[in-house]
């Protein structure tokens, strides 16, 4: 494991957003969804893809709060321009469990 400084950590914008829309992403190499999330007035609405199809149905994701990294450069992933990184934890079988706030907080709240 590489140690980082507090200043390194402060540069990562981990923000809370609410999922507004979830679409299938059939063009993805591995099963994934296209996700649209609202990260509040400062950051706005952003899109990304997430490989969370093993544990989550599209319908149950809408309205959920998630934690995303919002200051990575946008990345083209097939037909979608990924504007944030959905965070989560891998289970031993490779499924992803979303990182979420324990209680509701305002969209755009920063982890720190």
XYZ file of N, CA and C in Angstrom:
336
model
N 0.849 -1.168 0.000
C 0.000 0.000 0.000
C 0.899 1.237 0.000
N 0.531 2.194 -0.834
C 1.279 3.451 -0.921
C 0.653 4.473 0.016
N 1.454 5.090 0.867
C 0.952 6.148 1.740
C 0.807 7.442 0.949
N -0.256 8.183 1.268
C -0.454 9.500 0.667
C -0.521 10.530 1.768
N -0.346 11.766 1.391
C -0.427 12.841 2.374
C -1.883 13.285 2.537
N -2.154 14.027 3.593
C -3.474 14.601 3.807
C -3.844 15.509 2.626
N -2.868 16.220 2.098
C -3.107 17.102 0.956
C -3.533 16.302 -0.270
N -2.947 15.117 -0.474
C -3.365 14.247 -1.581
C -4.836 13.868 -1.423
N -5.214 13.459 -0.222
C -6.595 13.057 0.045
C -7.553 14.227 -0.177
N -7.177 15.419 0.241
C -8.046 16.582 0.105
C -8.326 16.933 -1.350
N -7.460 16.524 -2.259
C -7.665 16.820 -3.678
C -8.720 15.921 -4.317
N -9.038 14.804 -3.684
C -10.049 13.887 -4.225
C -11.424 14.399 -3.786
N -12.272 14.705 -4.757
C -13.620 15.211 -4.480
C -14.590 14.038 -4.389
N -14.750 13.502 -3.192
C -15.728 12.453 -2.929
C -17.006 13.139 -2.485
N -18.031 13.073 -3.331
C -19.283 13.791 -3.073
C -20.465 12.827 -3.095
N -21.510 13.209 -2.381
C -22.750 12.446 -2.365
C -23.646 12.948 -3.484
N -24.245 12.001 -4.189
C -25.213 12.320 -5.230
C -26.396 11.382 -5.151
N -27.518 11.829 -5.697
C -28.715 11.001 -5.753
C -28.910 10.519 -7.183
N -29.123 9.230 -7.330
C -29.324 8.652 -8.658
C -30.683 9.079 -9.204
N -30.646 9.698 -10.395
C -31.860 10.171 -11.054
C -32.374 9.188 -12.096
N -31.449 8.523 -12.792
C -31.834 7.618 -13.873
C -30.821 6.489 -13.992
N -31.315 5.325 -14.400
C -30.471 4.150 -14.619
C -30.937 3.494 -15.918
N -29.983 3.249 -16.806
C -30.288 2.625 -18.089
C -29.395 1.412 -18.286
N -29.874 0.473 -19.072
C -29.019 -0.648 -19.464
C -27.862 -0.114 -20.297
N -26.747 -0.835 -20.290
C -25.563 -0.452 -21.053
C -25.104 -1.686 -21.839
N -25.859 -2.057 -22.880
C -25.549 -3.294 -23.609
C -24.202 -3.273 -24.332
N -23.661 -2.086 -24.601
C -22.374 -1.988 -25.301
C -21.178 -2.254 -24.390
N -21.394 -2.280 -23.089
C -20.292 -2.492 -22.136
C -19.711 -3.897 -22.281
N -18.396 -4.011 -22.074
C -17.740 -5.321 -22.153
C -18.201 -6.252 -21.042
N -18.381 -5.694 -19.847
C -18.922 -6.445 -18.712
C -20.266 -5.815 -18.361
N -21.210 -6.589 -17.828
C -22.533 -6.036 -17.522
C -22.437 -4.771 -16.657
N -23.136 -3.725 -17.094
C -23.085 -2.433 -16.394
C -24.358 -1.654 -16.673
N -24.545 -0.608 -15.875
C -25.624 0.348 -16.093
C -25.032 1.705 -16.442
N -25.803 2.524 -17.146
C -25.518 3.947 -17.303
C -26.281 4.636 -16.180
N -25.579 5.442 -15.411
C -26.182 6.091 -14.245
C -26.074 7.603 -14.382
N -27.179 8.295 -14.087
C -27.210 9.749 -14.021
C -27.479 10.117 -12.573
N -26.627 10.995 -12.001
C -26.770 11.363 -10.586
C -26.649 12.869 -10.407
N -27.386 13.379 -9.438
C -27.372 14.799 -9.091
C -26.444 14.997 -7.899
N -25.360 15.759 -8.118
C -24.385 16.027 -7.071
C -24.527 17.442 -6.496
N -25.712 18.017 -6.594
C -25.978 19.311 -5.980
C -25.595 20.479 -6.869
N -25.899 21.703 -6.391
C -25.720 22.897 -7.228
C -24.272 23.203 -7.617
N -23.326 22.868 -6.780
C -21.927 23.180 -7.088
C -21.356 22.286 -8.187
N -21.725 21.008 -8.184
C -21.181 20.026 -9.124
C -22.148 19.755 -10.269
N -23.423 19.655 -9.973
C -24.441 19.433 -10.992
C -24.745 17.975 -11.255
N -25.432 17.735 -12.356
C -25.832 16.392 -12.769
C -24.734 15.804 -13.646
N -24.345 14.567 -13.341
C -23.268 13.901 -14.083
C -23.695 12.486 -14.441
N -23.045 11.944 -15.488
C -23.314 10.581 -15.943
C -22.074 9.713 -15.790
N -22.316 8.423 -15.628
C -21.220 7.466 -15.539
C -21.757 6.082 -15.870
N -20.878 5.117 -15.860
C -21.307 3.725 -15.943
C -20.824 3.033 -14.674
N -21.531 1.969 -14.319
C -21.163 1.244 -13.102
C -21.496 -0.227 -13.276
N -20.553 -1.075 -12.884
C -20.757 -2.525 -12.950
C -21.367 -3.012 -11.636
N -22.618 -2.661 -11.435
C -23.316 -3.022 -10.202
C -24.548 -3.888 -10.484
N -24.563 -4.529 -11.649
C -25.734 -5.306 -12.054
C -25.910 -6.599 -11.259
N -24.865 -7.096 -10.621
C -24.978 -8.346 -9.862
C -25.875 -8.206 -8.643
N -25.807 -7.065 -7.979
C -26.522 -6.906 -6.704
C -27.681 -5.915 -6.741
N -27.798 -5.132 -7.815
C -28.808 -4.069 -7.844
C -29.621 -4.112 -9.132
N -30.938 -3.949 -8.985
C -31.816 -3.772 -10.139
C -31.946 -2.282 -10.419
N -32.185 -1.934 -11.667
C -32.292 -0.526 -12.059
C -33.304 0.208 -11.180
N -34.454 -0.395 -10.982
C -35.540 0.271 -10.243
C -35.156 0.604 -8.808
N -34.374 -0.240 -8.174
C -34.027 -0.003 -6.773
C -32.902 1.021 -6.609
N -32.215 1.352 -7.693
C -31.135 2.346 -7.613
C -31.658 3.780 -7.693
N -32.744 3.987 -8.403
C -33.271 5.345 -8.580
C -33.686 5.908 -7.222
N -33.189 7.115 -6.926
C -33.477 7.777 -5.653
C -32.475 7.475 -4.554
N -31.575 6.519 -4.772
C -30.564 6.188 -3.755
C -29.416 7.179 -3.805
N -28.862 7.448 -2.655
C -27.662 8.273 -2.599
C -26.443 7.372 -2.729
N -25.432 7.894 -3.448
C -24.181 7.181 -3.660
C -23.029 8.143 -3.379
N -21.833 7.590 -3.308
C -20.622 8.400 -3.174
C -19.863 8.276 -4.487
N -19.504 9.427 -5.053
C -18.778 9.418 -6.315
C -17.572 10.322 -6.273
N -16.543 9.980 -7.043
C -15.397 10.865 -7.253
C -15.772 11.737 -8.448
N -15.878 13.048 -8.224
C -16.398 13.936 -9.267
C -15.338 14.798 -9.934
N -14.068 14.645 -9.538
C -13.041 15.501 -10.146
C -11.995 14.733 -10.962
N -12.318 13.512 -11.391
C -11.491 12.853 -12.392
C -11.810 13.471 -13.749
N -10.868 13.460 -14.682
C -11.212 13.911 -16.034
C -12.263 12.972 -16.639
N -13.141 13.517 -17.462
C -14.141 12.684 -18.132
C -13.430 11.636 -18.986
N -14.060 10.461 -19.097
C -13.459 9.347 -19.833
C -14.523 8.734 -20.742
N -14.171 8.535 -21.983
C -15.095 7.923 -22.928
C -15.103 6.415 -22.727
N -16.266 5.848 -22.426
C -16.419 4.408 -22.250
C -17.478 3.965 -23.255
N -17.020 3.536 -24.413
C -17.957 3.208 -25.493
C -18.744 4.453 -25.863
N -20.074 4.355 -25.902
C -20.875 5.507 -26.298
C -21.143 6.508 -25.171
N -20.704 6.222 -23.956
C -20.991 7.122 -22.834
C -19.726 7.861 -22.402
N -19.905 9.109 -22.057
C -18.819 9.923 -21.495
C -18.966 9.863 -19.971
N -18.067 9.135 -19.322
C -18.125 8.960 -17.874
C -17.577 10.206 -17.198
N -18.410 10.842 -16.376
C -18.054 12.117 -15.744
C -17.759 11.990 -14.254
N -17.988 10.810 -13.686
C -17.646 10.577 -12.282
C -17.415 9.092 -12.068
N -16.779 8.756 -10.958
C -16.534 7.361 -10.606
C -17.479 6.969 -9.484
N -18.298 5.969 -9.737
C -19.159 5.405 -8.701
C -18.266 4.588 -7.781
N -18.360 4.792 -6.470
C -17.495 4.056 -5.542
C -18.228 2.866 -4.937
N -17.453 1.831 -4.643
C -18.017 0.636 -4.046
C -16.920 -0.308 -3.608
N -17.338 -1.418 -3.085
C -16.426 -2.423 -2.548
C -16.687 -3.753 -3.233
N -15.619 -4.460 -3.615
C -15.754 -5.765 -4.252
C -15.977 -6.849 -3.195
N -16.917 -7.746 -3.485
C -17.107 -8.931 -2.659
C -16.142 -10.008 -3.169
N -15.942 -11.091 -2.428
C -15.029 -12.138 -2.888
C -15.374 -12.696 -4.276
N -16.654 -12.685 -4.637
C -17.031 -13.210 -5.956
C -17.008 -12.154 -7.057
N -16.565 -10.931 -6.736
C -16.402 -9.893 -7.740
C -17.565 -8.941 -7.907
N -18.651 -9.141 -7.186
C -19.776 -8.205 -7.235
C -19.372 -6.909 -6.527
N -20.049 -5.820 -6.871
C -19.743 -4.524 -6.266
C -20.879 -4.098 -5.339
N -20.524 -3.767 -4.090
C -21.444 -3.201 -3.111
C -21.194 -1.701 -3.092
N -22.225 -0.921 -3.368
C -22.067 0.528 -3.431
C -21.633 1.134 -2.101
N -20.775 2.142 -2.167
C -20.437 2.951 -1.000
C -21.527 4.025 -0.896
N -22.203 4.061 0.230
C -23.322 4.986 0.407
C -23.233 5.657 1.778
N -23.810 6.865 1.909
C -23.853 7.467 3.238
C -24.811 6.686 4.134
N -24.512 6.628 5.389
C -25.318 5.878 6.346
C -26.679 6.536 6.567
N -26.741 7.846 6.388
C -27.994 8.607 6.482
C -28.049 9.597 5.351
N -29.214 10.099 5.067
C -29.385 11.065 3.985
C -28.643 12.355 4.302
N -27.927 12.861 3.318
C -27.216 14.140 3.428
C -27.512 14.932 2.151
N -27.267 16.238 2.144
C -27.536 17.026 0.941
C -26.673 16.564 -0.230
N -27.258 16.568 -1.427
C -26.476 16.275 -2.616
C -25.308 17.252 -2.697
N -24.135 16.726 -3.025
C -22.929 17.539 -3.106
C -22.108 17.552 -1.838
N -22.645 16.982 -0.748
C -21.868 16.944 0.501
C -20.555 16.234 0.226
N -19.474 16.790 0.767
C -18.133 16.262 0.522
C -17.680 15.399 1.683
N -17.103 14.240 1.333
C -16.512 13.373 2.344
C -15.235 14.030 2.828
N -15.039 14.063 4.097
C -13.830 14.681 4.588
C -13.638 14.514 6.052
